[in-house]
Coordinates of C-alpha atoms and ligand atoms in Angstrom, one line a residue:
M23 CA -62.1 -30.1 -117.9
N24 CA -59.5 -31.4 -115.2
Q25 CA -57.8 -28.7 -113.2
R26 CA -54.1 -28.4 -113.4
A27 CA -52.7 -29.7 -109.7
F28 CA -51.2 -26.8 -108.3
T29 CA -47.8 -27.3 -107.2
P30 CA -45.5 -24.3 -105.4
P31 CA -42.1 -23.8 -106.8
A32 CA -39.1 -25.4 -105.5
W33 CA -38.5 -23.3 -102.2
S34 CA -36.4 -23.9 -98.6
I35 CA -36.6 -21.7 -95.6
S36 CA -33.8 -19.8 -94.8
D37 CA -32.6 -18.9 -91.3
R38 CA -34.4 -15.7 -90.7
E39 CA -37.7 -17.6 -91.9
F40 CA -37.2 -20.4 -89.7
D41 CA -36.8 -18.2 -86.7
Q42 CA -39.5 -16.1 -87.4
L43 CA -41.8 -19.5 -88.0
S44 CA -40.4 -20.8 -84.7
R45 CA -41.0 -17.7 -82.6
T46 CA -44.9 -17.6 -84.3
I47 CA -45.3 -21.1 -83.0
H48 CA -43.8 -20.3 -79.6
R49 CA -46.1 -17.1 -79.2
Y50 CA -49.3 -18.7 -80.2
S51 CA -48.8 -22.3 -78.1
G52 CA -45.6 -22.2 -76.1
I53 CA -44.6 -25.3 -78.5
V54 CA -40.8 -25.0 -79.1
I55 CA -39.5 -26.2 -82.5
G56 CA -36.0 -27.3 -82.5
P57 CA -33.7 -26.8 -85.6
E58 CA -34.1 -30.6 -86.1
K59 CA -37.7 -29.8 -87.0
R60 CA -36.8 -28.2 -90.0
G61 CA -37.4 -31.0 -92.6
M62 CA -40.7 -31.8 -90.4
I63 CA -41.7 -28.1 -90.9
R64 CA -40.9 -27.9 -94.5
A65 CA -43.4 -30.8 -95.4
R66 CA -46.2 -29.5 -93.6
L67 CA -45.5 -26.0 -95.4
Q68 CA -45.6 -27.9 -98.2
K69 CA -48.8 -28.6 -97.6
R70 CA -50.3 -25.2 -96.7
L71 CA -48.6 -23.4 -99.7
V72 CA -50.2 -25.8 -102.1
A73 CA -54.0 -25.9 -100.4
L74 CA -53.8 -22.0 -100.3
Q75 CA -52.0 -21.9 -104.1
L76 CA -48.8 -19.9 -102.9
D77 CA -45.8 -19.5 -104.5
T78 CA -43.6 -17.9 -101.5
L79 CA -42.7 -18.8 -98.4
A80 CA -42.9 -15.0 -97.4
E81 CA -47.0 -14.8 -98.7
Y82 CA -47.5 -17.7 -96.2
L83 CA -45.7 -15.8 -93.3
D84 CA -47.2 -12.5 -94.0
I85 CA -50.5 -14.3 -93.3
V86 CA -49.7 -16.1 -90.5
S87 CA -47.7 -13.3 -88.5
G88 CA -50.9 -10.8 -89.7
V89 CA -53.9 -9.5 -87.6
S90 CA -56.2 -12.0 -89.6
G91 CA -54.0 -15.0 -89.6
R92 CA -55.7 -16.4 -86.4
A93 CA -57.6 -19.6 -88.4
E94 CA -54.1 -19.9 -90.2
R95 CA -52.2 -20.2 -87.7
E96 CA -54.3 -22.1 -85.4
R97 CA -54.4 -24.7 -88.8
F98 CA -50.7 -24.5 -88.9
V99 CA -50.0 -25.4 -85.3
S100 CA -52.3 -28.1 -85.7
S101 CA -50.4 -29.7 -88.1
L102 CA -47.2 -29.8 -86.0
T103 CA -48.9 -31.2 -83.0
T104 CA -47.6 -34.5 -81.7
N105 CA -51.3 -36.1 -81.2
V106 CA -50.0 -40.0 -80.3
T107 CA -52.3 -41.4 -77.6
S108 CA -53.5 -44.6 -76.4
F109 CA -55.9 -46.2 -74.2
F110 CA -54.7 -46.4 -70.4
R111 CA -51.4 -44.8 -71.3
E112 CA -49.3 -45.4 -68.4
K113 CA -51.7 -47.1 -66.7
H114 CA -50.6 -46.6 -63.1
H115 CA -52.5 -43.3 -63.5
F116 CA -55.6 -45.2 -63.9
A117 CA -54.7 -47.6 -61.1
F118 CA -53.6 -44.5 -58.8
L119 CA -57.2 -43.2 -59.6
V120 CA -59.3 -45.8 -58.8
E121 CA -57.1 -46.8 -55.3
A122 CA -56.1 -43.6 -53.9
I123 CA -58.2 -40.7 -55.4
L124 CA -61.4 -41.9 -55.7
P125 CA -61.9 -43.7 -52.3
A126 CA -61.1 -40.1 -50.8
L127 CA -64.1 -38.4 -53.3
G128 CA -66.1 -41.0 -51.8
D129 CA -66.6 -39.7 -48.3
T130 CA -68.1 -36.5 -50.3
T131 CA -71.6 -35.9 -52.4
R132 CA -70.6 -33.2 -54.5
P133 CA -70.0 -33.0 -58.2
I134 CA -66.7 -34.6 -59.1
R135 CA -64.5 -32.9 -62.0
I136 CA -61.8 -34.1 -63.9
W137 CA -59.8 -32.4 -66.4
S138 CA -57.8 -33.9 -69.4
A139 CA -55.9 -31.0 -70.2
G140 CA -54.2 -32.1 -74.0
C141 CA -56.7 -34.7 -74.4
S142 CA -55.6 -35.2 -78.4
S143 CA -58.1 -37.8 -79.6
G144 CA -60.3 -38.8 -76.4
Q145 CA -58.8 -42.2 -76.0
E146 CA -57.5 -40.4 -72.3
P147 CA -60.4 -39.4 -71.2
Y148 CA -62.5 -42.0 -71.9
S149 CA -60.2 -44.5 -70.1
I150 CA -60.8 -42.3 -67.1
A151 CA -64.6 -42.3 -67.7
M152 CA -63.9 -46.0 -68.1
S153 CA -62.0 -46.1 -64.5
V154 CA -64.4 -44.6 -62.7
L155 CA -67.7 -46.2 -64.2
D156 CA -65.7 -50.0 -63.8
A157 CA -65.1 -49.2 -59.8
H158 CA -67.5 -47.0 -58.9
P159 CA -70.3 -46.7 -61.0
E160 CA -72.1 -44.8 -58.4
M161 CA -70.3 -41.9 -58.9
A162 CA -71.6 -41.4 -62.4
Q163 CA -74.2 -39.4 -61.2
R164 CA -72.0 -36.6 -59.9
L165 CA -69.2 -37.2 -62.5
S166 CA -67.8 -34.7 -65.2
I167 CA -65.0 -35.2 -66.9
L168 CA -63.7 -32.2 -69.6
G169 CA -61.1 -33.0 -72.5
S170 CA -59.2 -30.0 -74.1
D171 CA -56.7 -29.4 -76.6
I172 CA -55.3 -26.7 -79.0
D173 CA -56.1 -28.8 -82.0
A174 CA -59.4 -28.8 -83.2
D175 CA -59.4 -31.6 -85.3
V176 CA -58.1 -34.1 -83.0
L177 CA -61.0 -32.9 -80.8
A178 CA -63.7 -33.9 -83.2
K179 CA -62.4 -37.3 -83.2
A180 CA -62.6 -37.2 -79.5
R181 CA -65.9 -36.2 -80.1
R182 CA -66.9 -39.0 -82.4
G183 CA -65.5 -41.7 -80.7
I184 CA -65.2 -44.1 -83.0
Y185 CA -61.9 -46.0 -83.1
A186 CA -60.4 -48.7 -85.1
G187 CA -60.6 -51.9 -83.5
S188 CA -56.9 -52.9 -83.7
S189 CA -56.2 -49.4 -81.7
L190 CA -58.0 -50.8 -78.5
T191 CA -54.9 -53.3 -77.5
G192 CA -54.8 -52.1 -73.7
I193 CA -58.6 -52.7 -73.7
S194 CA -60.0 -55.9 -71.4
D195 CA -62.7 -58.0 -73.8
D196 CA -64.9 -57.2 -70.9
F197 CA -64.4 -53.4 -71.1
R198 CA -64.3 -53.6 -74.8
S199 CA -68.2 -55.4 -74.9
R200 CA -69.6 -52.8 -71.7
F201 CA -68.0 -49.7 -73.4
F202 CA -67.6 -49.6 -77.0
E203 CA -70.5 -51.0 -79.4
P204 CA -69.7 -51.9 -83.3
V205 CA -70.0 -49.0 -85.8
E206 CA -72.9 -50.1 -88.1
D207 CA -70.5 -49.3 -91.1
G208 CA -70.8 -53.1 -93.2
R209 CA -67.3 -53.1 -92.4
G210 CA -67.5 -54.3 -88.5
T211 CA -63.8 -53.1 -87.9
D212 CA -64.5 -49.8 -85.7
L213 CA -65.8 -49.5 -82.5
R214 CA -67.7 -46.7 -81.0
I215 CA -67.6 -45.0 -77.2
R216 CA -71.2 -46.2 -76.1
A217 CA -73.4 -43.2 -75.1
Q218 CA -73.1 -43.6 -71.6
L219 CA -69.7 -43.0 -71.5
R220 CA -69.5 -40.1 -74.1
D221 CA -72.3 -38.3 -72.4
L222 CA -69.6 -38.0 -69.2
V223 CA -67.2 -36.1 -71.3
T224 CA -67.8 -32.8 -72.7
Y225 CA -64.7 -31.2 -75.2
Q226 CA -63.5 -27.6 -75.6
Q227 CA -60.8 -26.1 -77.4
I228 CA -58.5 -24.4 -75.1
N229 CA -54.7 -23.5 -75.7
L230 CA -53.1 -24.3 -72.3
N231 CA -50.7 -21.0 -72.7
A232 CA -53.6 -18.6 -73.2
G233 CA -56.8 -17.4 -71.1
W234 CA -58.6 -20.6 -69.5
P235 CA -62.6 -20.4 -70.1
I236 CA -62.9 -22.1 -66.7
S237 CA -64.6 -20.5 -63.6
E238 CA -64.9 -23.9 -61.5
K239 CA -62.3 -25.9 -59.6
F240 CA -61.3 -29.2 -60.8
D241 CA -60.9 -32.8 -58.1
V242 CA -58.4 -34.4 -60.6
I243 CA -56.2 -32.7 -64.0
F244 CA -54.5 -35.3 -66.4
C245 CA -52.1 -32.9 -68.3
R246 CA -49.8 -35.9 -69.7
N247 CA -47.4 -35.7 -72.8
T248 CA -48.1 -32.5 -73.6
A249 CA -46.0 -30.0 -71.1
I250 CA -43.0 -31.6 -72.6
Y251 CA -43.4 -29.7 -75.8
F252 CA -42.9 -26.5 -74.2
A253 CA -40.0 -24.6 -72.4
P254 CA -39.2 -24.9 -68.9
Q255 CA -40.5 -21.3 -67.9
T256 CA -43.9 -21.9 -69.7
Q257 CA -44.2 -25.3 -68.0
C258 CA -43.7 -23.5 -64.7
L259 CA -46.4 -21.2 -65.2
L260 CA -48.5 -23.8 -66.5
W261 CA -48.5 -25.8 -62.9
R262 CA -49.1 -22.6 -61.5
K263 CA -52.1 -22.5 -63.5
F264 CA -53.4 -26.1 -62.5
H265 CA -52.8 -25.1 -59.2
D266 CA -55.2 -22.2 -59.2
V267 CA -57.9 -24.3 -60.8
L268 CA -57.5 -27.2 -58.7
R269 CA -59.4 -27.6 -55.6
P270 CA -57.4 -27.9 -52.2
G271 CA -56.7 -31.5 -51.6
G272 CA -56.9 -32.0 -55.8
W273 CA -54.3 -34.0 -57.6
L274 CA -52.4 -33.3 -60.6
L275 CA -51.2 -36.5 -63.0
I276 CA -48.3 -35.5 -65.7
G277 CA -46.4 -37.3 -68.4
H278 CA -44.4 -39.7 -67.3
S279 CA -40.8 -37.7 -68.7
E280 CA -42.2 -34.5 -67.2
R281 CA -41.4 -32.9 -63.6
V282 CA -42.8 -30.4 -61.4
P283 CA -40.0 -29.0 -60.0
A284 CA -39.4 -28.4 -56.5
E285 CA -39.0 -24.6 -56.3
C286 CA -43.2 -25.3 -57.1
H287 CA -43.4 -28.2 -54.2
H288 CA -45.4 -25.8 -52.2
L289 CA -48.1 -26.0 -54.3
L290 CA -48.0 -29.1 -55.8
Q291 CA -47.0 -31.9 -53.4
P292 CA -45.2 -35.1 -54.8
A293 CA -47.8 -37.5 -54.2
G294 CA -46.5 -40.8 -56.1
I295 CA -45.1 -41.6 -60.0
T296 CA -45.6 -38.6 -61.7
A297 CA -48.4 -37.4 -59.5
Y298 CA -49.0 -34.0 -57.2
Q299 CA -51.4 -32.7 -54.7
K300 CA -52.5 -29.5 -53.9
P301 CA -52.3 -29.2 -50.1
G302 CA -55.9 -29.5 -48.4
Ligands
LIG4 C1 -48.6 -36.4 -77.3 S1 -50.5 -35.8 -77.0 C2 -50.9 -36.1 -75.6 C3 -52.4 -36.9 -75.2 C4 -52.8 -37.7 -73.9 N1 -52.5 -36.3 -72.8 C5 -51.7 -38.8 -73.4 O1 -51.0 -38.6 -72.9 O2 -52.1 -39.5 -74.3 C6 -50.4 -34.0 -76.6 C7 -51.4 -33.0 -76.7 O3 -51.3 -31.7 -76.5 C8 -52.1 -31.1 -77.5 N2 -51.4 -29.5 -77.1 C9 -50.0 -28.6 -77.6 N3 -49.8 -28.1 -77.2 C10 -51.2 -27.5 -76.7 C11 -51.3 -26.5 -75.9 N4 -51.0 -25.1 -76.1 N5 -52.5 -26.0 -75.7 C12 -53.3 -27.8 -75.3 N6 -53.2 -28.7 -76.2 C13 -51.8 -28.7 -76.4 C14 -51.6 -31.4 -79.0 O4 -52.4 -30.9 -79.6 C15 -51.6 -33.0 -78.7 O5 -52.8 -33.4 -78.7

């Protein structure tokens, strides 16, 4: 017998409910949800109400606000995150990595640690890995890259490392053949990051606005197009936390519309286009 599809009764979000939802999201993730997102929130909530077979938004709010609502809070925040990314996005940072940062690190023999914070589905950490392997293959042995995101779904994609051939627009034919292999699925349209590159990256679910399970320092942190969703005071806190986990002389690279404000420049000095350096 076919099970009838569950449809919650028609509903709308009251001002009070919207306020409660946006405060819950902000408290958990730091993400600011403005009133213009109301329509989008409603559409995403509709999916969650159907999945959980709930009749009212009030029931859903009880779940996400409750002490045992962590898993649902995570799922809800994941459904709201903007995960847009691409290989070699804002490519001046990869040129900066190769031309300015790696030569400075080449003078040392210690491990090189790079963090892609807010890495989405992995294109950013894999672009970092390709840049290093291409310019300084001898550094691969001491390179480790951490990719992190709040969203478990995008991290699963990043770990698989499989991408539609059509999404590899920023990648040269040379990089395509050296760093990707066809997926044996009979269709031949998807490409997988080669193991040599995948092995350089580990992934971890980290909420940038909660405690970080980080014990070692980084040489470079990419945190691009992620802090833009946070309030200015949350961003400031984040820049300070990045300063604390960078080595002296380490670099922070941020998105094109983000800035470390002047009051933090004693911690992170401007060092290029949306690039900052911790004093050595
Ligand atoms: C637009 S993507 C940026 C991806 C990549 N850095 C780039 O520039 O192409 C923003 C990512 O930040 C993640 N994000 C949002 N809030 C976060 C938080 N509080 N902690 C960690 N990641 C978060 C989202 O899940 C999303 O994958």
